[in-house]
């Protein structure tokens, strides 16, 4: 599905079966730029190619592809053995040397869950559904690694790179001269995205808010034109989770799994895994802010106590 944003920018919405919508943006000027390029799946590729054809474009005519981050739904289409992109230059932020520990690794999740629930919450292979691991994005050959504040020429205009980590360490947003901001997964309609680091995420959101973009073009869902409301709702949601966790710790719940159960109101379903990740990210941030003490065994949190 195509949605014209302005005289240069078109939103290409790709529906990936079972996984929902992902946006690719085409910027057509003297040169052709894509922002992100969907999954590395036959469906996603053919859908994207058909939509590009509607714009009179062929994949081999794309001059450059800028990736907001290396998650498979955004970067997968830039990988793979039979690249359709001709001479397109691949552009992204470098992956930092020191990646934060992913709270969502299976081994970490198992350490926090009662063993009796492993078979209920994790599938037979020990992976959490839906499987979202796609290392193909690691194999992309990049032509340019951009830094915060650098610009990308889009022919008759430019995009300014904002490093906006938090959802993941290599996440960037791109501010256009025309006042639209390509936000990747930083700002979404339904509250905060999955996070690797809450503190860097709130910094990034502040950075995006300061741009006062006329519209945010997100990696998923429709155009966000009331960005102040969406950002405020996102920050409120994060604050509410902090408060809920602190209240539960005050009531004596001292383990991450117990806190995740608080978030699902005691219900045991696969959403618990999502909430376990959320709880861990918030706990690390609350500790850095001096609100709680975490007692660890290695990297695993053994107990949680209020700091004051
Ligand atoms: Zn993502």
mmCIF file with all atom_site columns, C-alpha atoms and ligand atoms in Angstrom, residues 69 71 73-74 167 185, ligand 1:
data_model
loop_
_atom_site.group_PDB
_atom_site.id
_atom_site.type_symbol
_atom_site.label_atom_id
_atom_site.label_alt_id
_atom_site.label_comp_id
_atom_site.label_asym_id
_atom_site.label_entity_id
_atom_site.label_seq_id
_atom_site.pdbx_PDB_ins_code
_atom_site.Cartn_x
_atom_site.Cartn_y
_atom_site.Cartn_z
_atom_site.occupancy
_atom_site.B_iso_or_equiv
_atom_site.pdbx_formal_charge
_atom_site.auth_seq_id
_atom_site.auth_comp_id
_atom_site.auth_asym_id
_atom_site.auth_atom_id
_atom_site.pdbx_PDB_model_num
ATOM   1 C  CA  . UNK A 1 69  ? 18.556 0.055  12.688 1.00 0.00 ? 69  UNK A CA  1
ATOM   2 C  CA  . UNK A 1 71  ? 16.391 -5.369 13.206 1.00 0.00 ? 71  UNK A CA  1
ATOM   3 C  CA  . UNK A 1 73  ? 11.901 -6.121 9.912  1.00 0.00 ? 73  UNK A CA  1
ATOM   4 C  CA  . UNK A 1 74  ? 13.849 -3.016 8.839  1.00 0.00 ? 74  UNK A CA  1
ATOM   5 C  CA  . UNK A 1 167 ? 15.273 0.485  21.288 1.00 0.00 ? 167 UNK A CA  1
ATOM   6 C  CA  . UNK A 1 185 ? 11.043 2.343  15.990 1.00 0.00 ? 185 UNK A CA  1
HETATM 7 ZN ZN1 . LIG B 2 .   ? 13.188 -2.567 15.784 1.00 0.00 ? 1   LIG B ZN1 1
#
